[in-house]
Amino acid sequence: MNRLLSGLAPHASKRISEYAQRNPGVVDLTVGLPSFGPPRSFGAALARLSSGSRELARHEDRYAHSRGAVELRTAVAEVYAAEQGVDLDPETQVLVTNGAAGALWTAVLAVTEPGDEVLIADPAYMIYPPMVELLGRRVVRVPTSPSDGFALHVEDVRSRLTPRSRVLLVNSPGNPTGAAIGADGLADLCAFAAENGLRVVHDEVLDRFLHRGAHRSIAAVDHHGVGIAVNSLSKRFGMAGWRVGWMVGSPPVIAEAVKAHTFFLLAVSHAVQLAAATALTDPESDREVSRHADEIRARGTAFLAELGRVPGLEGARMPDGGFYAFVDVREFARLHGIPVDAGQDAGDAVAEHLLRERGVAVVPGSAFGGAGEGFVRMSFACGEDRLGRAVERLVG
Amino acid sequence: MNRLLSGLAPHASKRISEYAQRNPGVVDLTVGLPSFGPPRSFGAALARLSSGSRELARHEDRYAHSRGAVELRTAVAEVYAAEQGVDLDPETQVLVTNGAAGALWTAVLAVTEPGDEVLIADPAYMIYPPMVELLGRRVVRVPTSPSDGFALHVEDVRSRLTPRSRVLLVNSPGNPTGAAIGADGLADLCAFAAENGLRVVHDEVLDRFLHRGAHRSIAAVDHHGVGIAVNSLSKRFGMAGWRVGWMVGSPPVIAEAVKAHTFFLLAVSHAVQLAAATALTDPESDREVSRHADEIRARGTAFLAELGRVPGLEGARMPDGGFYAFVDVREFARLHGIPVDAGQDAGDAVAEHLLRERGVAVVPGSAFGGAGEGFVRMSFACGEDRLGRAVERLVG
């Protein structure tokens, strides 16, 4: 067996959200998925592709090209042209993947060797480190601090460089912290990466949920050919269950990533790609996304205002982007005399207390790295009722 | 970049089939996919799941469980009960994967460490070796010989064991050779594996296309808990484009594979799983599969009879299973004075000759390993017209 894998615990949010699912009385704020579903045009296109006689295999019953269906690659290029003002060649700069997760590991596999190092902010999305380690690459964490909103500083990356450093993996808008890196910050990271032989992988799955300013993709600011953007339809279209994502990068990187794809995956579900292409190029879908983002922003703002009235959570603030309140609960723990056991931090203890005593499921910040200790993550992407019930229980 | 990946050529059948696609005059016998499409019940179920309002995300818009949707795991267990007489617990012994390819690499990742060795027959399906190597594991080939129909012998495996041997990967019915391992052979391999600390991964995607006798899955004959069966709907249902596969194994192996899944993939397309479950449990689909298998057998038998009349190909014979004629073309090359260049074998030269001079695309046997030299693989899963045209061009 794989000892590294055996030694990894299933991630904490999974354990907690499974508990919440088994206990329907629990108000579940662990899941980072929006409450809305795919655009109408997606379902309609897929229903059209799915009906009809099947005596002979059709185009979409066969493997899509490993690079992705040309229809979807073209649609992705159109999205980047419209939203980021960047001109991508769908033939050489776009790879369709099995969600953003599929893009992430394929990117890491394509641009690193075993033993190479991948720099990852702390805290960060919980699947990054095990994914990198299971590929035989090393993880180097770059701590960030709540004192400046968990901003990632180039100097903190520089001080952790070694001769094996190859990739800097950033997530903006970020999960769990909500921190966003602006155009200048991303351009600086690219220049720094180019000087130091790194590539920058930018996980931008929360792109449409930036609450202040306009999202910038690394694809739009990278003048050094070191940027790799990773994205998906999971958040944008509420389509996590459908597993459609992509990678955008320089032609040599994409060429190698496509090759890796042919050995591991062959391709992504073909008809689902075709339906996704229809939805991505439908102006009505785009309006739906904007409306959903506005709704989530309004819900988040109201939720954070309520949270800020809870004794001990006065510092809770609306994040720059995303669906998550990443909240310092140390004062809350002290005020309520919540015991912090050995091997726990205040975030673990409060998450446990909220789950058992108040029936609210949240993810302890420690699940995202040591720098998340003392915090919990609460998703506000769920419906208003659920948020309302959560607030009642948190206040009570 | 990843030097190992950079050094890998895109596999030969991909290059040749892309040439065939760009040149529609070419009769393409490279593709190992049946001409039929998914069962009616699959398309109908997916169309039903795809239509309707999407203002709120539905169950199938959310991630499926990383283990797979319970509906599909249960359907897989029912298939193994009906076809193999084996009683599987869908909760602990089945993992839904992104096609059989997804099951293969997840299995290897779960049961080996970096540097461990995976034994693979030569010739074998061309993605096995690069997939294993890209995971940082080592490939040890076990040659087989045309003199006994490319049978895999335990003694040849034994002589290649080292202290790092962990997995024996077998494919039965096999691609490209068509060789099948019977129940006794599989049971012997399991006993041998148990004695030597190996696991046996059985790729059985061609299970429904065995032309002599009844297919046996390793899941049905393994009394040592060392067997891992890998399968998919790609061949059975003509659904390669949809990417649905599974792994069946002992609970500890499946538990670790599920964990790996949570870090790399999260899940497989949820609605597609639900529709696949409907199709797998529909008796009409099963009758369609049997009818398709009979048709392919009849086409193959007729095709091989014609091939056997081509001077130099008299030895061509119907394989035990699968869609492929794996044909010795050395005599054909000699008879036709086809030059074999340096760095080529007769199979490469004949494949090149057939493509350029006769407009028939086949895969050289060398693409599957050194023991495939002198052979070419021709698929007979395509429609009768195409096979008829191929024969005309081969005879002429």
PDB file of C-alpha atoms in Angstrom, chain B residues 164-391:
ATOM      1  CA  ARG B 164      10.111  -3.845  -5.082  1.00  0.00           C
ATOM      2  CA  SER B 165       7.522  -5.856  -7.064  1.00  0.00           C
ATOM      3  CA  ARG B 166       4.026  -4.826  -5.949  1.00  0.00           C
ATOM      4  CA  VAL B 167       1.517  -5.117  -8.775  1.00  0.00           C
ATOM      5  CA  LEU B 168       0.885  -7.434 -11.687  1.00  0.00           C
ATOM      6  CA  LEU B 169      -1.316  -5.728 -14.248  1.00  0.00           C
ATOM      7  CA  VAL B 170      -3.203  -8.087 -16.556  1.00  0.00           C
ATOM      8  CA  ASN B 171      -5.712  -7.418 -19.313  1.00  0.00           C
ATOM      9  CA  SER B 172      -8.127 -10.203 -20.204  1.00  0.00           C
ATOM     10  CA  PRO B 173      -9.547 -10.378 -22.793  1.00  0.00           C
ATOM     11  CA  GLY B 174      -6.434  -8.548 -23.907  1.00  0.00           C
ATOM     12  CA  ASN B 175      -5.705  -5.571 -26.084  1.00  0.00           C
ATOM     13  CA  PRO B 176      -3.973  -5.906 -28.549  1.00  0.00           C
ATOM     14  CA  THR B 177      -3.483  -9.674 -28.539  1.00  0.00           C
ATOM     15  CA  GLY B 178      -7.018 -10.873 -27.816  1.00  0.00           C
ATOM     16  CA  ALA B 179      -5.589 -13.448 -25.395  1.00  0.00           C
ATOM     17  CA  ALA B 180      -7.868 -14.352 -22.490  1.00  0.00           C
ATOM     18  CA  ILE B 181      -6.924 -15.771 -19.106  1.00  0.00           C
ATOM     19  CA  GLY B 182      -9.380 -18.389 -17.848  1.00  0.00           C
ATOM     20  CA  ALA B 183     -10.688 -18.873 -14.325  1.00  0.00           C
ATOM     21  CA  ASP B 184      -7.893 -21.302 -13.405  1.00  0.00           C
ATOM     22  CA  GLY B 185      -5.211 -19.035 -14.804  1.00  0.00           C
ATOM     23  CA  LEU B 186      -6.543 -16.045 -12.840  1.00  0.00           C
ATOM     24  CA  ALA B 187      -6.827 -18.112  -9.658  1.00  0.00           C
ATOM     25  CA  ASP B 188      -3.210 -19.282 -10.114  1.00  0.00           C
ATOM     26  CA  LEU B 189      -2.063 -15.687 -10.600  1.00  0.00           C
ATOM     27  CA  CYS B 190      -3.859 -14.680  -7.382  1.00  0.00           C
ATOM     28  CA  ALA B 191      -2.250 -17.511  -5.409  1.00  0.00           C
ATOM     29  CA  PHE B 192       1.149 -16.619  -6.824  1.00  0.00           C
ATOM     30  CA  ALA B 193       0.546 -12.914  -6.027  1.00  0.00           C
ATOM     31  CA  ALA B 194      -0.506 -13.696  -2.452  1.00  0.00           C
ATOM     32  CA  GLU B 195       2.688 -15.724  -1.938  1.00  0.00           C
ATOM     33  CA  ASN B 196       4.823 -12.901  -3.262  1.00  0.00           C
ATOM     34  CA  GLY B 197       3.218  -9.802  -1.784  1.00  0.00           C
ATOM     35  CA  LEU B 198       1.724  -8.637  -5.079  1.00  0.00           C
ATOM     36  CA  ARG B 199      -1.684  -7.387  -6.055  1.00  0.00           C
ATOM     37  CA  VAL B 200      -3.236  -8.325  -9.385  1.00  0.00           C
ATOM     38  CA  VAL B 201      -5.045  -5.587 -11.281  1.00  0.00           C
ATOM     39  CA  HIS B 202      -7.340  -7.143 -13.886  1.00  0.00           C
ATOM     40  CA  ASP B 203      -8.390  -4.794 -16.671  1.00  0.00           C
ATOM     41  CA  GLU B 204     -11.513  -6.521 -17.946  1.00  0.00           C
ATOM     42  CA  VAL B 205     -13.044  -3.803 -20.124  1.00  0.00           C
ATOM     43  CA  LEU B 206     -13.506  -6.325 -22.959  1.00  0.00           C
ATOM     44  CA  ASP B 207     -15.400  -8.750 -20.672  1.00  0.00           C
ATOM     45  CA  ARG B 208     -18.524  -8.921 -22.803  1.00  0.00           C
ATOM     46  CA  PHE B 209     -16.539  -9.617 -25.963  1.00  0.00           C
ATOM     47  CA  LEU B 210     -15.012 -12.981 -25.166  1.00  0.00           C
ATOM     48  CA  HIS B 211     -15.587 -15.194 -28.191  1.00  0.00           C
ATOM     49  CA  ARG B 212     -14.832 -18.585 -26.646  1.00  0.00           C
ATOM     50  CA  GLY B 213     -16.188 -19.655 -23.254  1.00  0.00           C
ATOM     51  CA  ALA B 214     -17.399 -17.388 -20.449  1.00  0.00           C
ATOM     52  CA  HIS B 215     -15.472 -14.424 -19.108  1.00  0.00           C
ATOM     53  CA  ARG B 216     -14.257 -14.688 -15.514  1.00  0.00           C
ATOM     54  CA  SER B 217     -13.469 -11.627 -13.465  1.00  0.00           C
ATOM     55  CA  ILE B 218     -10.701 -11.698 -10.917  1.00  0.00           C
ATOM     56  CA  ALA B 219     -13.407 -10.547  -8.484  1.00  0.00           C
ATOM     57  CA  ALA B 220     -14.943 -14.026  -8.804  1.00  0.00           C
ATOM     58  CA  VAL B 221     -11.851 -16.204  -8.399  1.00  0.00           C
ATOM     59  CA  ASP B 222      -9.669 -14.326  -5.912  1.00  0.00           C
ATOM     60  CA  HIS B 223      -9.616 -16.080  -2.541  1.00  0.00           C
ATOM     61  CA  HIS B 224      -6.663 -14.078  -1.263  1.00  0.00           C
ATOM     62  CA  GLY B 225      -7.969 -10.492  -1.319  1.00  0.00           C
ATOM     63  CA  VAL B 226      -5.243  -9.505  -3.799  1.00  0.00           C
ATOM     64  CA  GLY B 227      -7.384  -8.937  -6.888  1.00  0.00           C
ATOM     65  CA  ILE B 228      -8.548  -5.561  -8.191  1.00  0.00           C
ATOM     66  CA  ALA B 229     -10.941  -5.602 -11.137  1.00  0.00           C
ATOM     67  CA  VAL B 230     -11.046  -2.573 -13.429  1.00  0.00           C
ATOM     68  CA  ASN B 231     -13.881  -2.084 -15.878  1.00  0.00           C
ATOM     69  CA  SER B 232     -15.914   0.555 -17.703  1.00  0.00           C
ATOM     70  CA  LEU B 233     -18.914   1.219 -19.888  1.00  0.00           C
ATOM     71  CA  SER B 234     -16.724   2.284 -22.840  1.00  0.00           C
ATOM     72  CA  LYS B 235     -16.750  -1.058 -24.654  1.00  0.00           C
ATOM     73  CA  ARG B 236     -19.796  -2.724 -23.095  1.00  0.00           C
ATOM     74  CA  PHE B 237     -22.127   0.150 -23.899  1.00  0.00           C
ATOM     75  CA  GLY B 238     -20.167   1.972 -26.647  1.00  0.00           C
ATOM     76  CA  MET B 239     -19.804   4.852 -24.200  1.00  0.00           C
ATOM     77  CA  ALA B 240     -16.103   5.739 -24.293  1.00  0.00           C
ATOM     78  CA  GLY B 241     -16.965   9.410 -24.660  1.00  0.00           C
ATOM     79  CA  TRP B 242     -18.898   9.421 -21.402  1.00  0.00           C
ATOM     80  CA  ARG B 243     -16.051   8.353 -19.097  1.00  0.00           C
ATOM     81  CA  VAL B 244     -17.662   5.995 -16.627  1.00  0.00           C
ATOM     82  CA  GLY B 245     -15.649   3.172 -15.135  1.00  0.00           C
ATOM     83  CA  TRP B 246     -15.137   1.407 -11.826  1.00  0.00           C
ATOM     84  CA  MET B 247     -12.784  -0.525  -9.615  1.00  0.00           C
ATOM     85  CA  VAL B 248     -13.753  -3.553  -7.551  1.00  0.00           C
ATOM     86  CA  GLY B 249     -11.487  -4.758  -4.763  1.00  0.00           C
ATOM     87  CA  SER B 250     -11.061  -5.575  -1.101  1.00  0.00           C
ATOM     88  CA  PRO B 251     -12.388  -2.986   1.362  1.00  0.00           C
ATOM     89  CA  PRO B 252      -8.937  -1.749   2.510  1.00  0.00           C
ATOM     90  CA  VAL B 253      -7.800  -1.165  -1.085  1.00  0.00           C
ATOM     91  CA  ILE B 254     -11.033   0.573  -2.049  1.00  0.00           C
ATOM     92  CA  ALA B 255     -10.880   2.743   1.080  1.00  0.00           C
ATOM     93  CA  GLU B 256      -7.428   4.011   0.114  1.00  0.00           C
ATOM     94  CA  ALA B 257      -8.420   4.464  -3.538  1.00  0.00           C
ATOM     95  CA  VAL B 258     -11.454   6.517  -2.468  1.00  0.00           C
ATOM     96  CA  LYS B 259      -9.149   8.716  -0.430  1.00  0.00           C
ATOM     97  CA  ALA B 260      -6.865   9.258  -3.429  1.00  0.00           C
ATOM     98  CA  HIS B 261      -9.991  10.137  -5.409  1.00  0.00           C
ATOM     99  CA  THR B 262     -10.913  12.896  -2.966  1.00  0.00           C
ATOM    100  CA  PHE B 263      -7.579  14.598  -3.582  1.00  0.00           C
ATOM    101  CA  PHE B 264      -7.375  14.280  -7.373  1.00  0.00           C
ATOM    102  CA  LEU B 265     -10.808  14.114  -8.821  1.00  0.00           C
ATOM    103  CA  LEU B 266     -13.380  14.709  -6.067  1.00  0.00           C
ATOM    104  CA  ALA B 267     -15.932  12.682  -8.010  1.00  0.00           C
ATOM    105  CA  VAL B 268     -17.174  11.535 -11.405  1.00  0.00           C
ATOM    106  CA  SER B 269     -19.949  13.378 -13.275  1.00  0.00           C
ATOM    107  CA  HIS B 270     -22.993  12.789 -11.085  1.00  0.00           C
ATOM    108  CA  ALA B 271     -25.911  12.800 -13.523  1.00  0.00           C
ATOM    109  CA  VAL B 272     -23.949  10.643 -15.956  1.00  0.00           C
ATOM    110  CA  GLN B 273     -23.492   8.129 -13.131  1.00  0.00           C
ATOM    111  CA  LEU B 274     -27.207   8.101 -12.389  1.00  0.00           C
ATOM    112  CA  ALA B 275     -28.074   7.558 -16.049  1.00  0.00           C
ATOM    113  CA  ALA B 276     -25.431   4.827 -16.268  1.00  0.00           C
ATOM    114  CA  ALA B 277     -26.992   3.097 -13.266  1.00  0.00           C
ATOM    115  CA  THR B 278     -30.370   3.116 -15.005  1.00  0.00           C
ATOM    116  CA  ALA B 279     -28.849   1.573 -18.121  1.00  0.00           C
ATOM    117  CA  LEU B 280     -26.861  -1.071 -16.220  1.00  0.00           C
ATOM    118  CA  THR B 281     -29.949  -2.339 -14.414  1.00  0.00           C
ATOM    119  CA  ASP B 282     -32.159  -2.365 -17.525  1.00  0.00           C
ATOM    120  CA  PRO B 283     -32.544  -5.927 -18.880  1.00  0.00           C
ATOM    121  CA  GLU B 284     -33.061  -4.496 -22.360  1.00  0.00           C
ATOM    122  CA  SER B 285     -29.557  -2.915 -22.268  1.00  0.00           C
ATOM    123  CA  ASP B 286     -28.119  -6.275 -21.379  1.00  0.00           C
ATOM    124  CA  ARG B 287     -29.834  -7.878 -24.370  1.00  0.00           C
ATOM    125  CA  GLU B 288     -28.479  -5.056 -26.580  1.00  0.00           C
ATOM    126  CA  VAL B 289     -24.956  -5.782 -25.340  1.00  0.00           C
ATOM    127  CA  SER B 290     -25.283  -9.485 -26.124  1.00  0.00           C
ATOM    128  CA  ARG B 291     -26.606  -8.711 -29.585  1.00  0.00           C
ATOM    129  CA  HIS B 292     -23.768  -6.244 -30.233  1.00  0.00           C
ATOM    130  CA  ALA B 293     -21.208  -8.796 -29.073  1.00  0.00           C
ATOM    131  CA  ASP B 294     -22.713 -11.394 -31.435  1.00  0.00           C
ATOM    132  CA  GLU B 295     -22.558  -8.908 -34.311  1.00  0.00           C
ATOM    133  CA  ILE B 296     -18.937  -8.030 -33.606  1.00  0.00           C
ATOM    134  CA  ARG B 297     -18.064 -11.739 -33.369  1.00  0.00           C
ATOM    135  CA  ALA B 298     -19.719 -12.394 -36.731  1.00  0.00           C
ATOM    136  CA  ARG B 299     -17.959  -9.426 -38.333  1.00  0.00           C
ATOM    137  CA  GLY B 300     -14.634 -10.476 -36.849  1.00  0.00           C
ATOM    138  CA  THR B 301     -15.017 -14.049 -38.020  1.00  0.00           C
ATOM    139  CA  ALA B 302     -15.842 -12.919 -41.556  1.00  0.00           C
ATOM    140  CA  PHE B 303     -13.038 -10.361 -41.546  1.00  0.00           C
ATOM    141  CA  LEU B 304     -10.455 -12.871 -40.321  1.00  0.00           C
ATOM    142  CA  ALA B 305     -11.583 -15.385 -42.933  1.00  0.00           C
ATOM    143  CA  GLU B 306     -10.980 -12.772 -45.651  1.00  0.00           C
ATOM    144  CA  LEU B 307      -7.656 -11.708 -44.140  1.00  0.00           C
ATOM    145  CA  GLY B 308      -6.537 -15.340 -44.110  1.00  0.00           C
ATOM    146  CA  ARG B 309      -6.875 -15.382 -47.902  1.00  0.00           C
ATOM    147  CA  VAL B 310      -4.434 -12.455 -48.303  1.00  0.00           C
ATOM    148  CA  PRO B 311      -1.012 -13.755 -49.367  1.00  0.00           C
ATOM    149  CA  GLY B 312       1.337 -13.417 -46.411  1.00  0.00           C
ATOM    150  CA  LEU B 313      -1.452 -13.161 -43.834  1.00  0.00           C
ATOM    151  CA  GLU B 314      -2.551 -16.804 -43.901  1.00  0.00           C
ATOM    152  CA  GLY B 315      -1.832 -17.158 -40.182  1.00  0.00           C
ATOM    153  CA  ALA B 316      -4.378 -14.494 -39.185  1.00  0.00           C
ATOM    154  CA  ARG B 317      -6.870 -15.984 -36.700  1.00  0.00           C
ATOM    155  CA  MET B 318      -9.884 -14.898 -34.707  1.00  0.00           C
ATOM    156  CA  PRO B 319      -8.756 -13.850 -31.210  1.00  0.00           C
ATOM    157  CA  ASP B 320     -10.153 -15.378 -28.012  1.00  0.00           C
ATOM    158  CA  GLY B 321     -11.733 -12.040 -27.193  1.00  0.00           C
ATOM    159  CA  GLY B 322     -11.936  -8.373 -28.014  1.00  0.00           C
ATOM    160  CA  PHE B 323     -12.242  -6.387 -31.216  1.00  0.00           C
ATOM    161  CA  TYR B 324      -8.753  -6.724 -32.589  1.00  0.00           C
ATOM    162  CA  ALA B 325      -6.962  -8.884 -35.074  1.00  0.00           C
ATOM    163  CA  PHE B 326      -3.313  -8.925 -33.998  1.00  0.00           C
ATOM    164  CA  VAL B 327      -1.649 -10.107 -37.155  1.00  0.00           C
ATOM    165  CA  ASP B 328       1.886 -11.260 -37.969  1.00  0.00           C
ATOM    166  CA  VAL B 329       2.853  -9.260 -41.085  1.00  0.00           C
ATOM    167  CA  ARG B 330       6.470 -10.334 -41.510  1.00  0.00           C
ATOM    168  CA  GLU B 331       5.697 -12.697 -44.382  1.00  0.00           C
ATOM    169  CA  PHE B 332       3.434 -10.061 -45.961  1.00  0.00           C
ATOM    170  CA  ALA B 333       6.331  -7.551 -45.860  1.00  0.00           C
ATOM    171  CA  ARG B 334       8.681 -10.040 -47.492  1.00  0.00           C
ATOM    172  CA  LEU B 335       6.199 -11.067 -50.207  1.00  0.00           C
ATOM    173  CA  HIS B 336       5.490  -7.445 -51.119  1.00  0.00           C
ATOM    174  CA  GLY B 337       9.085  -6.285 -50.829  1.00  0.00           C
ATOM    175  CA  ILE B 338       8.124  -3.617 -48.276  1.00  0.00           C
ATOM    176  CA  PRO B 339      11.381  -2.046 -47.075  1.00  0.00           C
ATOM    177  CA  VAL B 340      12.016  -2.106 -43.339  1.00  0.00           C
ATOM    178  CA  ASP B 341      14.051   1.013 -42.494  1.00  0.00           C
ATOM    179  CA  ALA B 342      16.559   1.287 -39.684  1.00  0.00           C
ATOM    180  CA  GLY B 343      14.751   1.795 -36.376  1.00  0.00           C
ATOM    181  CA  GLN B 344      11.656   0.093 -37.771  1.00  0.00           C
ATOM    182  CA  ASP B 345      10.355  -3.441 -37.553  1.00  0.00           C
ATOM    183  CA  ALA B 346       8.222  -5.183 -40.162  1.00  0.00           C
ATOM    184  CA  GLY B 347       5.051  -4.124 -38.311  1.00  0.00           C
ATOM    185  CA  ASP B 348       6.013  -0.441 -38.473  1.00  0.00           C
ATOM    186  CA  ALA B 349       6.911  -0.756 -42.152  1.00  0.00           C
ATOM    187  CA  VAL B 350       3.698  -2.555 -43.077  1.00  0.00           C
ATOM    188  CA  ALA B 351       1.568  -0.080 -41.075  1.00  0.00           C
ATOM    189  CA  GLU B 352       3.272   2.773 -42.942  1.00  0.00           C
ATOM    190  CA  HIS B 353       2.838   0.989 -46.282  1.00  0.00           C
ATOM    191  CA  LEU B 354      -0.855   0.253 -45.680  1.00  0.00           C
ATOM    192  CA  LEU B 355      -1.497   3.854 -44.658  1.00  0.00           C
ATOM    193  CA  ARG B 356       0.362   5.547 -47.537  1.00  0.00           C
ATOM    194  CA  GLU B 357      -0.103   3.043 -50.365  1.00  0.00           C
ATOM    195  CA  ARG B 358      -3.439   1.412 -49.620  1.00  0.00           C
ATOM    196  CA  GLY B 359      -5.258   3.935 -47.470  1.00  0.00           C
ATOM    197  CA  VAL B 360      -5.803   1.575 -44.524  1.00  0.00           C
ATOM    198  CA  ALA B 361      -4.842   2.748 -41.034  1.00  0.00           C
ATOM    199  CA  VAL B 362      -3.670   0.078 -38.576  1.00  0.00           C
ATOM    200  CA  VAL B 363      -1.523   0.251 -35.435  1.00  0.00           C
ATOM    201  CA  PRO B 364       1.987  -1.253 -35.548  1.00  0.00           C
ATOM    202  CA  GLY B 365       2.459  -3.930 -32.872  1.00  0.00           C
ATOM    203  CA  SER B 366       5.594  -2.202 -31.596  1.00  0.00           C
ATOM    204  CA  ALA B 367       3.330   0.469 -30.087  1.00  0.00           C
ATOM    205  CA  PHE B 368       2.356  -2.160 -27.497  1.00  0.00           C
ATOM    206  CA  GLY B 369       5.910  -3.218 -26.597  1.00  0.00           C
ATOM    207  CA  GLY B 370       8.912  -4.922 -28.142  1.00  0.00           C
ATOM    208  CA  ALA B 371       7.178  -8.317 -28.152  1.00  0.00           C
ATOM    209  CA  GLY B 372       4.638  -6.866 -30.602  1.00  0.00           C
ATOM    210  CA  GLU B 373       7.235  -6.281 -33.298  1.00  0.00           C
ATOM    211  CA  GLY B 374       6.393  -7.828 -36.655  1.00  0.00           C
ATOM    212  CA  PHE B 375       2.658  -7.495 -35.926  1.00  0.00           C
ATOM    213  CA  VAL B 376      -0.069  -4.951 -36.618  1.00  0.00           C
ATOM    214  CA  ARG B 377      -3.378  -4.456 -34.812  1.00  0.00           C
ATOM    215  CA  MET B 378      -6.554  -4.105 -36.873  1.00  0.00           C
ATOM    216  CA  SER B 379      -9.849  -3.309 -35.163  1.00  0.00           C
ATOM    217  CA  PHE B 380     -12.937  -5.107 -36.434  1.00  0.00           C
ATOM    218  CA  ALA B 381     -15.345  -3.248 -34.136  1.00  0.00           C
ATOM    219  CA  CYS B 382     -16.218  -0.806 -36.912  1.00  0.00           C
ATOM    220  CA  GLY B 383     -19.139  -1.180 -39.295  1.00  0.00           C
ATOM    221  CA  GLU B 384     -19.304  -3.854 -41.996  1.00  0.00           C
ATOM    222  CA  ASP B 385     -18.810  -1.393 -44.885  1.00  0.00           C
ATOM    223  CA  ARG B 386     -15.571  -0.186 -43.463  1.00  0.00           C
ATOM    224  CA  LEU B 387     -14.323  -3.716 -42.925  1.00  0.00           C
ATOM    225  CA  GLY B 388     -15.363  -4.627 -46.469  1.00  0.00           C
ATOM    226  CA  ARG B 389     -13.448  -1.687 -47.933  1.00  0.00           C
ATOM    227  CA  ALA B 390     -10.430  -2.543 -45.815  1.00  0.00           C
ATOM    228  CA  VAL B 391     -10.389  -6.097 -47.137  1.00  0.00           C
TER     229      VAL B 391
END
